[in-house]
Each structure stands twice: as C-alpha cells, then as structure tokens.
Coordinates of C-alpha atoms in Angstrom, one line a residue:
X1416 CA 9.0 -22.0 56.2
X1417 CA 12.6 -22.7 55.9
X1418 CA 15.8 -20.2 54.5
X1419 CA 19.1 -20.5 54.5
X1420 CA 21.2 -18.8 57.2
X1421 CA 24.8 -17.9 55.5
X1422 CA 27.7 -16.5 57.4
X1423 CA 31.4 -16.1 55.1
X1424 CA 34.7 -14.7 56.1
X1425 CA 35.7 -10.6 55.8
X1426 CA 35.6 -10.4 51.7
X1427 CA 36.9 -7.2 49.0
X1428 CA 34.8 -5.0 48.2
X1429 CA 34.7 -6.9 44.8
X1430 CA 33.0 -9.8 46.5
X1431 CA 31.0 -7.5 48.7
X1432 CA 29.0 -6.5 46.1
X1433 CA 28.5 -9.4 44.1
X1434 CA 28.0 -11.8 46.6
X1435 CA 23.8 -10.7 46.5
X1436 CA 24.1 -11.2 42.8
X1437 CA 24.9 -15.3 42.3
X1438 CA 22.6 -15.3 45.6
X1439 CA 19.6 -13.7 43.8
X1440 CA 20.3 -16.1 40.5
X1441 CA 20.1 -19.4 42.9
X1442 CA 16.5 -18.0 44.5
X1443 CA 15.3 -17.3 41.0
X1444 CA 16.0 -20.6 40.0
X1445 CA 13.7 -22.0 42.6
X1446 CA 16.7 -22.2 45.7
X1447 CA 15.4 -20.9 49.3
X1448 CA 15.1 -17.6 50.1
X1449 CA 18.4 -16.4 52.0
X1450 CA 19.6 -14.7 54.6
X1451 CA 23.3 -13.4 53.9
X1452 CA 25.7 -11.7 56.9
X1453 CA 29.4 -10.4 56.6
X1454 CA 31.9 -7.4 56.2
X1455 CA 34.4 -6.4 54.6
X1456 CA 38.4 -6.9 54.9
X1457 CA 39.6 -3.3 54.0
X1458 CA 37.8 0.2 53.3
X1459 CA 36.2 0.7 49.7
X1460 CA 34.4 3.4 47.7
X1461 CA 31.2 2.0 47.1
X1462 CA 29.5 4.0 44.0
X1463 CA 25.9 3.6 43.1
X1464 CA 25.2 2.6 40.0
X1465 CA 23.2 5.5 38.9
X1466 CA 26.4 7.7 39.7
X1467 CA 29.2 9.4 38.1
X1468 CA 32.7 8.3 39.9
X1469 CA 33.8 11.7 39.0
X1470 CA 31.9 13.9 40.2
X1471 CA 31.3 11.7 44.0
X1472 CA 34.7 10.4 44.6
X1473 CA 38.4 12.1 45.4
X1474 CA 40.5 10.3 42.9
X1475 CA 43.4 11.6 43.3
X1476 CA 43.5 10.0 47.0
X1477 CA 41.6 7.1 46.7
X1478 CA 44.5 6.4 43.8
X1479 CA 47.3 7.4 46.4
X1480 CA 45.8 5.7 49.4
X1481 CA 45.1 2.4 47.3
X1482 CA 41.5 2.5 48.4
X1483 CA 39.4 0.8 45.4
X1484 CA 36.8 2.2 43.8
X1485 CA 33.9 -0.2 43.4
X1486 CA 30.7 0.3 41.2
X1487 CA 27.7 -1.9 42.4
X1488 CA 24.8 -3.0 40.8
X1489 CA 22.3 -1.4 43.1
X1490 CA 21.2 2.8 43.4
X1491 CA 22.0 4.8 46.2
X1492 CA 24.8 7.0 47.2
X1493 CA 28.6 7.0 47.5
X1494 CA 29.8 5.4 50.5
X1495 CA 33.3 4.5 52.0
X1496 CA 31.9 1.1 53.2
X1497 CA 35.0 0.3 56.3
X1498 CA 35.6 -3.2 58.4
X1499 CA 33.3 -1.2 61.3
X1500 CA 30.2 -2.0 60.1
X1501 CA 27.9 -5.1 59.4
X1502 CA 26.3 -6.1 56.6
X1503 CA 23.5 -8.1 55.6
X1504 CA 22.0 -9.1 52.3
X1505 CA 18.2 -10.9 52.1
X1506 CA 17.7 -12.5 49.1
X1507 CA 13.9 -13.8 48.6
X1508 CA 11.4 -14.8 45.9
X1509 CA 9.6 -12.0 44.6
X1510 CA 6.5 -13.4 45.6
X1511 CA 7.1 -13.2 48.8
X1512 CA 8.3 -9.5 48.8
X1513 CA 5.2 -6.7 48.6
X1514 CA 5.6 -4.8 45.9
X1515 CA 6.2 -1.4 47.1
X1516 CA 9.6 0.3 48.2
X1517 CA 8.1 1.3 51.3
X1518 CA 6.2 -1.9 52.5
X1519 CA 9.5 -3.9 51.2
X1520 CA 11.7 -1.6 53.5
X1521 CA 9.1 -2.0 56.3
X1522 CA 8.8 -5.9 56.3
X1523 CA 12.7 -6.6 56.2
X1524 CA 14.3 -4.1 58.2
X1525 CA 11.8 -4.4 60.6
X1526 CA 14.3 -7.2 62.3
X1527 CA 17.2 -4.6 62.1
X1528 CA 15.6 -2.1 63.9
X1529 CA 15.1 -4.5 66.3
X1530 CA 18.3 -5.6 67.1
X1531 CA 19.2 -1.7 67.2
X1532 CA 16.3 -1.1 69.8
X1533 CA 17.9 -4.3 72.1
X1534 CA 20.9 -2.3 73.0
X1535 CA 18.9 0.3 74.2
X1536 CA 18.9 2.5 71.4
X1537 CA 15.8 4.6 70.1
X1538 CA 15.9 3.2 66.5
X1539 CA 13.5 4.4 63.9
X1540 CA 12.4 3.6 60.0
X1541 CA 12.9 6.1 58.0
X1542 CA 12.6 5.4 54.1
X1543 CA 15.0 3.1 53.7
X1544 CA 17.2 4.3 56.1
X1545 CA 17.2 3.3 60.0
X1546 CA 17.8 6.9 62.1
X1547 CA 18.8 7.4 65.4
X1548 CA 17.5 10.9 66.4
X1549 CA 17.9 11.8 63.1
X1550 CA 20.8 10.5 62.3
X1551 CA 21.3 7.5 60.5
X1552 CA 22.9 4.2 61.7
X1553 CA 21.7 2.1 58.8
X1554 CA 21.7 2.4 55.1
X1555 CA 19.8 0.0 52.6
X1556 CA 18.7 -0.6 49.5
X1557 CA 17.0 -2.7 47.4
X1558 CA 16.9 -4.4 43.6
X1559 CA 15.2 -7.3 41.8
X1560 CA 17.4 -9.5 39.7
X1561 CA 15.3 -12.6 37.8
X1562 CA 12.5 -14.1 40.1
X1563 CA 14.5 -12.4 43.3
X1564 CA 14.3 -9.3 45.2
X1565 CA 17.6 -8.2 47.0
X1566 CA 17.6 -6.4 50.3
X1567 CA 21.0 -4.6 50.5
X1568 CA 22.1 -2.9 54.2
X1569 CA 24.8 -2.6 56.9
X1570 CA 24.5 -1.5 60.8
X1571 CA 27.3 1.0 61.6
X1572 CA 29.1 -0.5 64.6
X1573 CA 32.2 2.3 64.3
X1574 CA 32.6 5.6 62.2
X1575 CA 36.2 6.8 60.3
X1576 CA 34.6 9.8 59.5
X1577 CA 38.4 11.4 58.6
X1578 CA 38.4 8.7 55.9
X1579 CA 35.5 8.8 54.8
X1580 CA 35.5 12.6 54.5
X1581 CA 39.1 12.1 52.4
X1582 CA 37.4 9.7 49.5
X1583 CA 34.0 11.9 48.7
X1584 CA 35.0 14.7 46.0
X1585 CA 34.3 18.5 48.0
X1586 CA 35.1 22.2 46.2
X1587 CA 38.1 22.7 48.7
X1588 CA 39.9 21.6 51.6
X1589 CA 38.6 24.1 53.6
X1590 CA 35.0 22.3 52.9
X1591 CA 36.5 18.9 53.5
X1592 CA 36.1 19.9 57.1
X1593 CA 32.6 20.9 57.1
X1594 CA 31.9 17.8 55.4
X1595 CA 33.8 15.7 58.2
X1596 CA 31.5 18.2 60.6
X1597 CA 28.1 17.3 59.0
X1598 CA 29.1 13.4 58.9
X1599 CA 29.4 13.3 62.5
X1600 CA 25.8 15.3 62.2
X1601 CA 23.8 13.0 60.2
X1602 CA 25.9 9.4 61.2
X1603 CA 26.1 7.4 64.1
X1604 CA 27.1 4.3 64.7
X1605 CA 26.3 1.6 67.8
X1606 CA 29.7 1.9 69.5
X1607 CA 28.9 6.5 69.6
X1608 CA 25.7 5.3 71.0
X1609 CA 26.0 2.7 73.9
X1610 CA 30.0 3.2 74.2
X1611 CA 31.0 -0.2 72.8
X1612 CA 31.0 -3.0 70.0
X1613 CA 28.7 -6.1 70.6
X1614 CA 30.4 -9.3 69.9
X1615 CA 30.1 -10.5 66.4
X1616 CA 28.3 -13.9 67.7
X1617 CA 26.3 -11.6 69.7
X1618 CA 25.4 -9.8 66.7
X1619 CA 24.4 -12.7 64.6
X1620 CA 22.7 -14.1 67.0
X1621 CA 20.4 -11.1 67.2
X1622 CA 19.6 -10.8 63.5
X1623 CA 19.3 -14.3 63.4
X1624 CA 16.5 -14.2 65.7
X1625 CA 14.5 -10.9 64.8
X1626 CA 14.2 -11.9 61.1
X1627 CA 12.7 -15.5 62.5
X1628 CA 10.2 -13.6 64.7
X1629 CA 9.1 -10.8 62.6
X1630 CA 9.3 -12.7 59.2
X1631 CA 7.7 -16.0 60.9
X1632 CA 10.6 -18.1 59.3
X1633 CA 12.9 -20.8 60.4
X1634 CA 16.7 -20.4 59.4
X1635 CA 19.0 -23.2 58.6
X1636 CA 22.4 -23.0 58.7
X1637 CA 23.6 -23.3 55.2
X1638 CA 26.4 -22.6 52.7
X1639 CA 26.7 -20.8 49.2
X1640 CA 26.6 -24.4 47.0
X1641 CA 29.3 -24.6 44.1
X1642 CA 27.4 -22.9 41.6
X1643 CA 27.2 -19.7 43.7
X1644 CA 30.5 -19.4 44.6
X1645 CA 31.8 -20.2 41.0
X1646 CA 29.5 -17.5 39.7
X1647 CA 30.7 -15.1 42.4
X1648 CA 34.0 -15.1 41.6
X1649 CA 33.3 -14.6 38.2
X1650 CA 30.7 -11.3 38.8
X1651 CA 34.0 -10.3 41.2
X1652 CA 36.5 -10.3 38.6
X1653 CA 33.9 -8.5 36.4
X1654 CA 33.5 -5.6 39.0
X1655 CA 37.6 -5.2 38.8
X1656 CA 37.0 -4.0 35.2
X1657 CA 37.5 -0.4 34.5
X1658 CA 35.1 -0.3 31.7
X1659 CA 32.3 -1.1 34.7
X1660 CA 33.6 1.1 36.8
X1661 CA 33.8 4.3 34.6
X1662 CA 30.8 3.4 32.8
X1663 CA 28.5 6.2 33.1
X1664 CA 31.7 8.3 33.0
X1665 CA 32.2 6.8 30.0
X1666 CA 29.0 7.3 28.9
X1667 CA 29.1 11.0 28.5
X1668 CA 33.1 11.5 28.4
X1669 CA 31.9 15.4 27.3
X1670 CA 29.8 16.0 29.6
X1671 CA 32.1 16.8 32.5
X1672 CA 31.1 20.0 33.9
X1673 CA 29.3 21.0 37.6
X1674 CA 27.9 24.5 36.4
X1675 CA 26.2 26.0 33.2
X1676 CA 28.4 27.5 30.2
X1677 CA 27.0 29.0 26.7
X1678 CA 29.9 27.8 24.5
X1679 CA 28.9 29.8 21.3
X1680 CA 25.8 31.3 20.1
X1681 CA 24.3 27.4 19.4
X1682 CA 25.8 25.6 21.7
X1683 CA 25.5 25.4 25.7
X1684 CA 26.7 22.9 28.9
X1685 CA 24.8 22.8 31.9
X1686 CA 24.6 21.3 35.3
X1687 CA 22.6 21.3 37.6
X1688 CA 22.0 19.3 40.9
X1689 CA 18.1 18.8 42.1
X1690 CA 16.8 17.6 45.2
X1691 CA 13.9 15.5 45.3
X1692 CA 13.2 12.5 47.8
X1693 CA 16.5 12.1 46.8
X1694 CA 20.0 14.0 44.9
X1695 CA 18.9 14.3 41.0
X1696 CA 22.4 15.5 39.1
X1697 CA 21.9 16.4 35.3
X1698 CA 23.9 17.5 32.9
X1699 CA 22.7 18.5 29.5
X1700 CA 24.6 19.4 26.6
X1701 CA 22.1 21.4 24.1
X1702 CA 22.8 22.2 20.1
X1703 CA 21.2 23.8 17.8
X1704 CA 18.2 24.3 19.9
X1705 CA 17.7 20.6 20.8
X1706 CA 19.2 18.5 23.5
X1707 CA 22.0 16.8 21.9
X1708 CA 23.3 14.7 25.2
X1709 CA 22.0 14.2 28.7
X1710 CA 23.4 12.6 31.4
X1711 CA 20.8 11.9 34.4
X1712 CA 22.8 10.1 37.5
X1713 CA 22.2 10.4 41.4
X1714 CA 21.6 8.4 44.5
X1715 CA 18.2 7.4 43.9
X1716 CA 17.6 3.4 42.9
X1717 CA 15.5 2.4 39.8
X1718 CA 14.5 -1.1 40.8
X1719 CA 12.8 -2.0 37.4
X1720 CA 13.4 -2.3 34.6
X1721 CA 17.1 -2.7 33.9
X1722 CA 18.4 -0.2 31.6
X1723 CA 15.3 2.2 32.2
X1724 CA 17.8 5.3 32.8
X1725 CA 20.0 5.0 30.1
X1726 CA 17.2 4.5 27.8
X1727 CA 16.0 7.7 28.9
X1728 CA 18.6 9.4 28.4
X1729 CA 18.6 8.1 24.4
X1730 CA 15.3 9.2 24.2
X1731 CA 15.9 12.2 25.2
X1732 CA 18.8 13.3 22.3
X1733 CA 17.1 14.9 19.9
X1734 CA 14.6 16.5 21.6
X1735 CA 13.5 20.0 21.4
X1736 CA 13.8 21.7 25.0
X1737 CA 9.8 22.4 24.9
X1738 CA 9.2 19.1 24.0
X1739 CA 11.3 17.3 27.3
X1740 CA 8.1 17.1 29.4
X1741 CA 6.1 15.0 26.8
X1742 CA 9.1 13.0 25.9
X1743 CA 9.6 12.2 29.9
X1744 CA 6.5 10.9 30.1
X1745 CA 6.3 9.2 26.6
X1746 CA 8.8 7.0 27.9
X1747 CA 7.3 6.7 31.8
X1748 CA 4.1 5.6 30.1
X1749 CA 5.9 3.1 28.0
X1750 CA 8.2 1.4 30.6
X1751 CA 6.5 2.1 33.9
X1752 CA 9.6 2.4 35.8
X1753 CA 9.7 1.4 39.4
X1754 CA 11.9 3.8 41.1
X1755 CA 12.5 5.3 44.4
X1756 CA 14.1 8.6 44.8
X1757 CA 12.3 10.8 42.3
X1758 CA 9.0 10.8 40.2
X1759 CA 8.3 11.7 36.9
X1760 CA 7.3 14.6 38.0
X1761 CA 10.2 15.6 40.2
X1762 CA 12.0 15.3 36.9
X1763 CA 10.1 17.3 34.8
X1764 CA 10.8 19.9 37.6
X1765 CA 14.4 19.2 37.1
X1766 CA 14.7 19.2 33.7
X1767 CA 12.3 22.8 33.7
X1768 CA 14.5 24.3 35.7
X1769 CA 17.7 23.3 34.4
X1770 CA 16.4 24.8 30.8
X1771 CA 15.5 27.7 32.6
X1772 CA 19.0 28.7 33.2
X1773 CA 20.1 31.6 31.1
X1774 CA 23.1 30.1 29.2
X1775 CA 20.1 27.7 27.7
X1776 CA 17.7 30.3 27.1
X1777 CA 19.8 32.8 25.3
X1778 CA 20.8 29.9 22.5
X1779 CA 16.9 28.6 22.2

C-alpha cells in the first residue's frame, strides 16, 4: 500500500495547526493516506480547543514577549510548542484507523516509540502519551475531520522549561517556580536523555522507516498539491482571528471566576476543577434554583461529534440541579459522544460535587 511522505519548511504556529486540516480534507476526498513531518519557526501557545485561554495562559507576557496564542482544532492541554521539538501529523482514511482511542494510539505511535527506543532510550505507551520513566517525551492527540482520522504528536528533542513555565497562567510567582520544578519532573526530552540532538535527516529517516515496518506501508515522497496549500493558507489566516481564539472565552464572558461565590440569596458562581483520566474545569453560574450557564472546558479531546460540548452545555441551561444527572445522560444517549478524557460518569461526579459546594446548596 502506498502514502504519501511530506516534509515542509519550519512554519507559524498558524500553519502548524492547520496544516492536518486541508491534509484530512484531501484523504477524505479519496487522496492517500499521509504521512506529514515538520516544526515550528518560533515558540507558540498552543490551546486546546476544549479550553479557556484565560484561565491556561499568562497573557500579560505572552502579550509583552510577542509569543502568539494559538487555538487548535484538536483537545488536549496547553502547550508552549518551541523549534526543539518534532512534529508529525498522520492523516488516514477512517477505515483504516480502529475505532478506539486506545487501539488508534497503539497502531500509530507504535513507530514513534520506536524510533525513541533506537537511541537507546526505555520508551513506553502510555495513553496517548509516550513516557520515559514516567516522564513524558511525546504528546499526541487525535481527531476525525470528514472521511479522515488525524494523528497529532511531536518528540521533544530539547526543553525551555523557563519559557514554558512564563506562558502557563500559575496563582503567584513564587509557584511559577514550582511549576518550572515539576516540568523538569514530568518532561524530558531526547537531547536530557542520550546528551545530544540526532540530525534532522537522521530523524526522518527513522520515522520514515518505523511507520513502513509497523504499519506494512510503502511511502512515496510527495508534496501538499495546490488545493491543500490554498486551503491551508486560508484555515491559517482563520486561526489569526481573535473571535477563534477567545471563543470559549467568549462563550461565557461571565463566567470568569476559579472559586465558588453566593452572590445574593438566588444567585451563586462556582468553579471547580475535577480530575478524571484527564483535568475537567467547570464553571456554573446557578439562578433561581436552576443552572442558568455552564461552561465545561479542559484537556481532554472529544473526537466525535463536532459541537458535542457546547451542545451540552445548552442543554444544560435551564436545568434544575437534581435534574443534571438525567439531563447528562439524555444527551450521552442522544449523541453517543466519542471522547477520551472523561466518561459520562466522571461528569456526573463532577457536576455532583460541584453542586455540593455550600455557596450552591444554601441558594437551592
């Protein structure tokens, strides 16, 4: 079986994250599955699309440094994505991808891992991350887009962990450092681990040949046609827009808060971060003893179907807080999300305990 083997220039983070996009469109429309490698020109704030920019970035510097702030179309975390590391997109039919987040993540980073192990590293799967003795060295996601399934994931060949401590929102500048202190806990990168950077060719060479041999594939060497690249530019200059940026700040432009208020005797704010498989963060604005806005963000990735969180959230105004758990999975039932992160029952844990809190309670 033959797919196209792409390799482009450093691009903006604007590109970065559209580049899987006009990819995915061409696959849909019958082109070869693809294999995409490249990195990035300067740092970036990479947002997740689930997330609020305010309450995951450090504005204030990002603004003063110039460092752009980019929203992407797949979940996940925040990340300062830097030149040091590589990244790769996959791009195949979704026939050809097993349904599953966890056999997906097994079958195409599989070759990553791989290339990891050759320098003598002890490389391990784990979700959809690749760890080195427990701390990671590779972060991925995934989406569908059309008839296409996107594999999204870098190997870190150097850390700035002082930058990327600078751009991620913390309390205080006394817990910037801690946060600098757990980054070099849980990250690594190949250059901490075997002393140096591998050659770029040597790199692509590498990938080039574990994805081959695990995926039992034969790459050609190919380039983005016409169409692709026009359509890239134009996703590019969409991700520019501030109105995609901000957009789930937008969303709920009251909602604002990271702890739990009773405003008057019918009116309460609360927040409330949860940790399931992955970070839950909601915020819940109740009124007149009925949920009146809720905003549900985080770094967990909904891979189908587009829209399913904010249509959740609609669903949820309204509501009655003893009625949230039937409403949850009235709409689970109805849409049969795909989503990796949290369960429907992780968020009915969520939401329980968040109307729990006392500044809820006393107004219902």
């Amino acid at each position: 079986m033959s797919w196209r083997y792409i390799t482009l220039p450093p691009q903006d983070g604007y590109h970065m994250v559209t580049s899987f996009v006009s990819v995915a469109d061409y696959v849909s429309n019958g082109g070869k599955n693809t294999l995409l490698l490249f990195n990035v020109k300067q740092p970036f704030v990479n947002v997740g699309v689930h997330q609020e920019v305010w309450l995951e970035v450090d504005l204030e510097y990002t603004k003063k440094m110039g460092i752009p702030v980019v929203r992407r179309d797949l979940g996940g975390g925040t990340v300062v994505i830097t030149p040091g590391e590589q990244d790769f997109f996959l791009v195949v039919r979704h026939e050809d991808a097993p349904s599953s987040p966890s056999a997906l993540y097994q079958k195409f980073l599989t070759p990553i891992v791989n290339v990891i192990r050759s320098y003598g590293i002890d490389a391990t799967l784990k979700d959809q991350d690749i760890v080195v003795k427990g701390k990671k060295i590779s972060g991925n996601g995934a989406m569908t887009r059309g008839k296409a399934v996107v594999i999204t994931g870098n190997i870190l060949l150097t850390l700035d962990v002082e930058l990327m401590s600078k751009c991620i929102k913390v309390p205080s500048e006394k817990f910037r450092d801690k946060v600098a202190k757990d980054m070099r806990g849980w990250l690594t990168s190949i250059q901490d681990e075997i002393g140096y950077v591998p050659s770029k060719e040597e790199l692509y060479k590498k990938i080039k040949e574990e994805f081959e041999k695990e995926l039992n594939v034969k790459f050609e060497e190919s380039n983005l046609t016409p169409e692709e690249i026009e359509e890239w530019d134009k996703l590019a200059n969409e991700k520019i827009d501030e109105e995609w940026i901000y957009f789930k700040d937008n969303r709920h432009p009251d909602l604002k808060t990271e702890r739990c208020v009773k405003i008057n005797s019918s009116l309460a704010l609360c927040h409330m971060d949860y940790k399931a498989r992955k970070l839950l963060r909601i915020t819940l604005r109740v009124f007149n003893k009925t949920i009146d806005e809720v905003s549900i963000s985080g770094d967990f990735f909904v891979m189908s179907p587009q829209g399913f969180l904010e249509r959740l959230e609609d669903a949820l105004k309204g509501t009655p807080p003893s009625e949230v758990d039937r409403k949850i999975k009235e709409v689970f039932d109805k849409e049969k999300p795909v989503i990796f992160g949290f369960t429907q029952e992780d968020l009915i844990k969520a939401f329980q305990e968040l109307i729990s809190k006392p500044e809820i309670q006393e107004i219902i």
